[in-house]
C-alpha cells in the first residue's frame, strides 16, 4: 500500500512583472502520473515531487513511502553551500578571487595554493577525485590533514571536471573558518532558517527518523546503448564497477555521515524543501543576499567550459543556468524552462531548480539510484519538463 499526499492549487497570484497564470490541474495530473510510474514499474522504491509557485507549494506528492519522508539529495546539496558562501561574499568575509589557502592554510600544499574560491564553486579547481572518507571527514582536523595530502590532477582553471565532493569539503571548511561555526550550523543560520526551512544538512542522530536509504537499481547501459545514445562506445560497467559507483553514494546512508553533513552531497530533504529553497533564491524574501550576489549565484555564467559530453557547463558561482542554446535538458532542467532557469541536480535523478520567468520551482527526489544513465537522463528530462510546464496556457 502506498501512502500519498498530493495537492494542487487551482490558481496562484504573482508579483508585478511575473507570470500571473494559474496552475493547470490537468497538467498536474500528467506530472503525478509520470512520477508514480517510477514506483509502479519497480524503478524506485520511493519518490517524491513538489512544485512551488510564487512562494506557495502547489504540488506535493510522495509514492512508495509515507508523506513527509526525507531523501538524500546528493549534489542538490551544493546549493546550500553556495548560498551560504554568497552571504559571506556580501559580508566581505570571502573573496572569490582569493586562493582557498588564504582561509585554509593546510590546503596550500602540492601546488594547490593557486586554486581560488571561484574555481571551487565552478568545478575547475583541478582535484576532482581527491579522497576524503569516513576515516577523516568526522573532524575539522581530519579534513584539513586530508587537504594537505591532496595533489592536483589538472591545472586549475584549465578544464571543467565535476568535483563530486572534494571542492565542497574545502568550501565547507572555509565557511567554518570565517563564521566560527561548524559548516552545517553555518548553513542553517545563514540559509535555511531565515527562509523558514528545517535543518537540511548535518542532521543529529536523534532527528533522523523518516529518512529513506538510497539504494541502487538497474544495471549500467551496454556499450552499444551508449554508442546509440551518445555516439561513444563506452562500457560503463567495466569503467566504473556498479558496486563502486553505488557504494560511494550509499556511504551517505550511514547515520554518522548524515550527522556530519557532507557538504557536496549529504543534504537531507523533503521535495517541498527543495522547491521552497529555490523560491527563496528567486524572491529573496528575508533579504539575505544582495542583488549582486544573487545575480552572480543564479544568473551570471562565469564558466562555460564543456563537460565530458561537450555540453557547455553554464556554471555560476555554485549553480547551473539553463541557457538559450537548446541544451537545458542536458543541464538537468528539462525542455520547458526559460533560459534564466537555474538549479543543481543530484546523483541518481534528484531534480532541483527554479524558473524566474514562470515563478515555478521544482524538487524531485528518488530513493532509487538508477545505474542505467541513459534511462535516468530520459526520466530526468521527462519529469523536469512536465514539472516546469504546469501553468495554464
PDB file of N, CA and C in Angstrom, residues 216-273:
ATOM      1  N   UNK A 216      20.739   1.198  -4.940  1.00  0.00           N
ATOM      2  CA  UNK A 216      20.998   1.065  -6.364  1.00  0.00           C
ATOM      3  C   UNK A 216      19.922   0.249  -7.050  1.00  0.00           C
ATOM      4  N   UNK A 217      19.542   0.666  -8.243  1.00  0.00           N
ATOM      5  CA  UNK A 217      18.578  -0.080  -9.053  1.00  0.00           C
ATOM      6  C   UNK A 217      19.095  -0.153 -10.482  1.00  0.00           C
ATOM      7  N   UNK A 218      18.660  -1.174 -11.204  1.00  0.00           N
ATOM      8  CA  UNK A 218      19.026  -1.292 -12.612  1.00  0.00           C
ATOM      9  C   UNK A 218      20.464  -1.712 -12.820  1.00  0.00           C
ATOM     10  N   UNK A 219      20.866  -1.723 -14.076  1.00  0.00           N
ATOM     11  CA  UNK A 219      22.229  -2.080 -14.471  1.00  0.00           C
ATOM     12  C   UNK A 219      22.758  -1.020 -15.429  1.00  0.00           C
ATOM     13  N   UNK A 220      24.073  -0.863 -15.518  1.00  0.00           N
ATOM     14  CA  UNK A 220      24.629   0.144 -16.421  1.00  0.00           C
ATOM     15  C   UNK A 220      24.274  -0.157 -17.882  1.00  0.00           C
ATOM     16  N   UNK A 221      24.221   0.880 -18.717  1.00  0.00           N
ATOM     17  CA  UNK A 221      23.952   0.655 -20.141  1.00  0.00           C
ATOM     18  C   UNK A 221      25.099  -0.084 -20.804  1.00  0.00           C
ATOM     19  N   UNK A 222      24.780  -0.809 -21.856  1.00  0.00           N
ATOM     20  CA  UNK A 222      25.814  -1.507 -22.610  1.00  0.00           C
ATOM     21  C   UNK A 222      26.576  -0.516 -23.481  1.00  0.00           C
ATOM     22  N   UNK A 223      27.707  -0.970 -23.999  1.00  0.00           N
ATOM     23  CA  UNK A 223      28.494  -0.135 -24.902  1.00  0.00           C
ATOM     24  C   UNK A 223      27.689   0.230 -26.145  1.00  0.00           C
ATOM     25  N   UNK A 224      26.888  -0.723 -26.648  1.00  0.00           N
ATOM     26  CA  UNK A 224      26.059  -0.440 -27.824  1.00  0.00           C
ATOM     27  C   UNK A 224      25.008   0.631 -27.511  1.00  0.00           C
ATOM     28  N   UNK A 225      24.394   0.557 -26.335  1.00  0.00           N
ATOM     29  CA  UNK A 225      23.414   1.568 -25.950  1.00  0.00           C
ATOM     30  C   UNK A 225      24.062   2.937 -25.823  1.00  0.00           C
ATOM     31  N   UNK A 226      25.275   2.975 -25.281  1.00  0.00           N
ATOM     32  CA  UNK A 226      25.986   4.253 -25.142  1.00  0.00           C
ATOM     33  C   UNK A 226      26.320   4.842 -26.510  1.00  0.00           C
ATOM     34  N   UNK A 227      26.720   3.983 -27.439  1.00  0.00           N
ATOM     35  CA  UNK A 227      27.054   4.478 -28.777  1.00  0.00           C
ATOM     36  C   UNK A 227      25.811   5.009 -29.488  1.00  0.00           C
ATOM     37  N   UNK A 228      24.694   4.320 -29.316  1.00  0.00           N
ATOM     38  CA  UNK A 228      23.456   4.776 -29.949  1.00  0.00           C
ATOM     39  C   UNK A 228      22.991   6.108 -29.357  1.00  0.00           C
ATOM     40  N   UNK A 229      23.152   6.266 -28.055  1.00  0.00           N
ATOM     41  CA  UNK A 229      22.649   7.478 -27.392  1.00  0.00           C
ATOM     42  C   UNK A 229      23.599   8.652 -27.511  1.00  0.00           C
ATOM     43  N   UNK A 230      24.916   8.385 -27.397  1.00  0.00           N
ATOM     44  CA  UNK A 230      25.889   9.483 -27.302  1.00  0.00           C
ATOM     45  C   UNK A 230      26.945   9.473 -28.397  1.00  0.00           C
ATOM     46  N   UNK A 231      26.941   8.419 -29.223  1.00  0.00           N
ATOM     47  CA  UNK A 231      27.950   8.349 -30.267  1.00  0.00           C
ATOM     48  C   UNK A 231      29.308   7.907 -29.778  1.00  0.00           C
ATOM     49  N   UNK A 232      29.379   7.419 -28.528  1.00  0.00           N
ATOM     50  CA  UNK A 232      30.635   6.965 -27.943  1.00  0.00           C
ATOM     51  C   UNK A 232      30.412   5.582 -27.357  1.00  0.00           C
ATOM     52  N   UNK A 233      31.206   4.609 -27.775  1.00  0.00           N
ATOM     53  CA  UNK A 233      31.074   3.255 -27.269  1.00  0.00           C
ATOM     54  C   UNK A 233      31.885   3.116 -25.989  1.00  0.00           C
ATOM     55  N   UNK A 234      31.188   3.123 -24.862  1.00  0.00           N
ATOM     56  CA  UNK A 234      31.837   3.021 -23.555  1.00  0.00           C
ATOM     57  C   UNK A 234      31.144   1.926 -22.758  1.00  0.00           C
ATOM     58  N   UNK A 235      31.925   1.025 -22.213  1.00  0.00           N
ATOM     59  CA  UNK A 235      31.387   0.010 -21.305  1.00  0.00           C
ATOM     60  C   UNK A 235      31.390   0.606 -19.907  1.00  0.00           C
ATOM     61  N   UNK A 236      30.289   1.250 -19.539  1.00  0.00           N
ATOM     62  CA  UNK A 236      30.235   1.981 -18.277  1.00  0.00           C
ATOM     63  C   UNK A 236      30.462   1.048 -17.098  1.00  0.00           C
ATOM     64  N   UNK A 237      29.879  -0.146 -17.139  1.00  0.00           N
ATOM     65  CA  UNK A 237      30.020  -1.080 -16.032  1.00  0.00           C
ATOM     66  C   UNK A 237      31.449  -1.532 -15.814  1.00  0.00           C
ATOM     67  N   UNK A 238      32.222  -1.635 -16.889  1.00  0.00           N
ATOM     68  CA  UNK A 238      33.623  -2.016 -16.756  1.00  0.00           C
ATOM     69  C   UNK A 238      34.470  -0.831 -16.305  1.00  0.00           C
ATOM     70  N   UNK A 239      34.112   0.358 -16.792  1.00  0.00           N
ATOM     71  CA  UNK A 239      34.871   1.558 -16.429  1.00  0.00           C
ATOM     72  C   UNK A 239      34.705   1.888 -14.952  1.00  0.00           C
ATOM     73  N   UNK A 240      33.451   1.847 -14.478  1.00  0.00           N
ATOM     74  CA  UNK A 240      33.156   2.086 -13.068  1.00  0.00           C
ATOM     75  C   UNK A 240      32.271   0.940 -12.603  1.00  0.00           C
ATOM     76  N   UNK A 241      32.825  -0.051 -11.932  1.00  0.00           N
ATOM     77  CA  UNK A 241      32.012  -1.199 -11.492  1.00  0.00           C
ATOM     78  C   UNK A 241      30.809  -0.745 -10.672  1.00  0.00           C
ATOM     79  N   UNK A 242      29.651  -1.361 -10.898  1.00  0.00           N
ATOM     80  CA  UNK A 242      28.429  -0.929 -10.211  1.00  0.00           C
ATOM     81  C   UNK A 242      28.561  -0.853  -8.702  1.00  0.00           C
ATOM     82  N   UNK A 243      29.272  -1.823  -8.080  1.00  0.00           N
ATOM     83  CA  UNK A 243      29.379  -1.791  -6.624  1.00  0.00           C
ATOM     84  C   UNK A 243      30.202  -0.603  -6.156  1.00  0.00           C
ATOM     85  N   UNK A 244      31.145  -0.155  -6.980  1.00  0.00           N
ATOM     86  CA  UNK A 244      31.939   1.022  -6.632  1.00  0.00           C
ATOM     87  C   UNK A 244      31.099   2.285  -6.780  1.00  0.00           C
ATOM     88  N   UNK A 245      30.407   2.415  -7.913  1.00  0.00           N
ATOM     89  CA  UNK A 245      29.608   3.616  -8.169  1.00  0.00           C
ATOM     90  C   UNK A 245      28.515   3.789  -7.123  1.00  0.00           C
ATOM     91  N   UNK A 246      27.759   2.734  -6.862  1.00  0.00           N
ATOM     92  CA  UNK A 246      26.675   2.820  -5.885  1.00  0.00           C
ATOM     93  C   UNK A 246      27.229   2.850  -4.465  1.00  0.00           C
ATOM     94  N   UNK A 247      28.314   2.121  -4.229  1.00  0.00           N
ATOM     95  CA  UNK A 247      28.892   2.083  -2.885  1.00  0.00           C
ATOM     96  C   UNK A 247      29.323   3.445  -2.395  1.00  0.00           C
ATOM     97  N   UNK A 248      29.895   4.256  -3.275  1.00  0.00           N
ATOM     98  CA  UNK A 248      30.326   5.594  -2.867  1.00  0.00           C
ATOM     99  C   UNK A 248      29.137   6.453  -2.465  1.00  0.00           C
ATOM    100  N   UNK A 249      28.043   6.337  -3.206  1.00  0.00           N
ATOM    101  CA  UNK A 249      26.858   7.144  -2.906  1.00  0.00           C
ATOM    102  C   UNK A 249      26.153   6.666  -1.643  1.00  0.00           C
ATOM    103  N   UNK A 250      26.026   5.354  -1.494  1.00  0.00           N
ATOM    104  CA  UNK A 250      25.260   4.849  -0.354  1.00  0.00           C
ATOM    105  C   UNK A 250      26.030   4.954   0.961  1.00  0.00           C
ATOM    106  N   UNK A 251      27.297   5.346   0.903  1.00  0.00           N
ATOM    107  CA  UNK A 251      28.004   5.710   2.139  1.00  0.00           C
ATOM    108  C   UNK A 251      27.230   6.771   2.911  1.00  0.00           C
ATOM    109  N   UNK A 252      26.503   7.619   2.168  1.00  0.00           N
ATOM    110  CA  UNK A 252      25.771   8.714   2.801  1.00  0.00           C
ATOM    111  C   UNK A 252      24.501   8.243   3.500  1.00  0.00           C
ATOM    112  N   UNK A 253      24.171   6.946   3.388  1.00  0.00           N
ATOM    113  CA  UNK A 253      23.079   6.393   4.188  1.00  0.00           C
ATOM    114  C   UNK A 253      23.459   6.270   5.662  1.00  0.00           C
ATOM    115  N   UNK A 254      24.751   6.226   5.936  1.00  0.00           N
ATOM    116  CA  UNK A 254      25.207   5.997   7.302  1.00  0.00           C
ATOM    117  C   UNK A 254      24.759   7.131   8.227  1.00  0.00           C
ATOM    118  N   UNK A 255      24.173   6.799   9.378  1.00  0.00           N
ATOM    119  CA  UNK A 255      23.712   7.857  10.282  1.00  0.00           C
ATOM    120  C   UNK A 255      24.795   8.850  10.671  1.00  0.00           C
ATOM    121  N   UNK A 256      26.036   8.374  10.848  1.00  0.00           N
ATOM    122  CA  UNK A 256      27.103   9.313  11.198  1.00  0.00           C
ATOM    123  C   UNK A 256      27.415  10.265  10.045  1.00  0.00           C
ATOM    124  N   UNK A 257      27.349   9.763   8.816  1.00  0.00           N
ATOM    125  CA  UNK A 257      27.554  10.639   7.658  1.00  0.00           C
ATOM    126  C   UNK A 257      26.455  11.698   7.603  1.00  0.00           C
ATOM    127  N   UNK A 258      25.221  11.304   7.870  1.00  0.00           N
ATOM    128  CA  UNK A 258      24.121  12.272   7.881  1.00  0.00           C
ATOM    129  C   UNK A 258      24.311  13.294   8.998  1.00  0.00           C
ATOM    130  N   UNK A 259      24.839  12.850  10.124  1.00  0.00           N
ATOM    131  CA  UNK A 259      25.064  13.761  11.249  1.00  0.00           C
ATOM    132  C   UNK A 259      26.136  14.798  10.922  1.00  0.00           C
ATOM    133  N   UNK A 260      27.196  14.372  10.279  1.00  0.00           N
ATOM    134  CA  UNK A 260      28.294  15.283   9.943  1.00  0.00           C
ATOM    135  C   UNK A 260      27.868  16.251   8.846  1.00  0.00           C
ATOM    136  N   UNK A 261      27.148  15.762   7.831  1.00  0.00           N
ATOM    137  CA  UNK A 261      26.681  16.630   6.758  1.00  0.00           C
ATOM    138  C   UNK A 261      27.735  16.865   5.698  1.00  0.00           C
ATOM    139  N   UNK A 262      27.919  15.889   4.819  1.00  0.00           N
ATOM    140  CA  UNK A 262      28.905  16.020   3.744  1.00  0.00           C
ATOM    141  C   UNK A 262      28.492  17.202   2.861  1.00  0.00           C
ATOM    142  N   UNK A 263      29.317  18.247   2.752  1.00  0.00           N
ATOM    143  CA  UNK A 263      28.860  19.484   2.090  1.00  0.00           C
ATOM    144  C   UNK A 263      28.466  19.312   0.631  1.00  0.00           C
ATOM    145  N   UNK A 264      29.154  18.426  -0.095  1.00  0.00           N
ATOM    146  CA  UNK A 264      28.864  18.287  -1.513  1.00  0.00           C
ATOM    147  C   UNK A 264      27.741  17.342  -1.851  1.00  0.00           C
ATOM    148  N   UNK A 265      27.185  16.619  -0.836  1.00  0.00           N
ATOM    149  CA  UNK A 265      26.183  15.642  -1.205  1.00  0.00           C
ATOM    150  C   UNK A 265      25.328  15.087  -0.086  1.00  0.00           C
ATOM    151  N   UNK A 266      25.497  15.557   1.144  1.00  0.00           N
ATOM    152  CA  UNK A 266      24.840  14.927   2.271  1.00  0.00           C
ATOM    153  C   UNK A 266      23.554  15.561   2.741  1.00  0.00           C
ATOM    154  N   UNK A 267      22.984  16.486   1.966  1.00  0.00           N
ATOM    155  CA  UNK A 267      21.739  17.124   2.366  1.00  0.00           C
ATOM    156  C   UNK A 267      20.584  16.141   2.428  1.00  0.00           C
ATOM    157  N   UNK A 268      19.668  16.367   3.365  1.00  0.00           N
ATOM    158  CA  UNK A 268      18.502  15.512   3.574  1.00  0.00           C
ATOM    159  C   UNK A 268      17.256  16.378   3.409  1.00  0.00           C
ATOM    160  N   UNK A 269      16.376  16.004   2.468  1.00  0.00           N
ATOM    161  CA  UNK A 269      15.291  16.886   2.057  1.00  0.00           C
ATOM    162  C   UNK A 269      13.968  16.156   1.930  1.00  0.00           C
ATOM    163  N   UNK A 270      12.883  16.880   2.134  1.00  0.00           N
ATOM    164  CA  UNK A 270      11.603  16.578   1.520  1.00  0.00           C
ATOM    165  C   UNK A 270      11.600  17.311   0.172  1.00  0.00           C
ATOM    166  N   UNK A 271      10.799  16.850  -0.751  1.00  0.00           N
ATOM    167  CA  UNK A 271      10.751  17.528  -2.051  1.00  0.00           C
ATOM    168  C   UNK A 271      10.342  18.982  -1.887  1.00  0.00           C
ATOM    169  N   UNK A 272       9.418  19.264  -0.970  1.00  0.00           N
ATOM    170  CA  UNK A 272       8.981  20.643  -0.783  1.00  0.00           C
ATOM    171  C   UNK A 272      10.099  21.526  -0.252  1.00  0.00           C
ATOM    172  N   UNK A 273      11.057  20.946   0.484  1.00  0.00           N
ATOM    173  CA  UNK A 273      12.188  21.746   0.962  1.00  0.00           C
ATOM    174  C   UNK A 273      12.999  22.293  -0.212  1.00  0.00           C
TER     175      UNK A 273
END
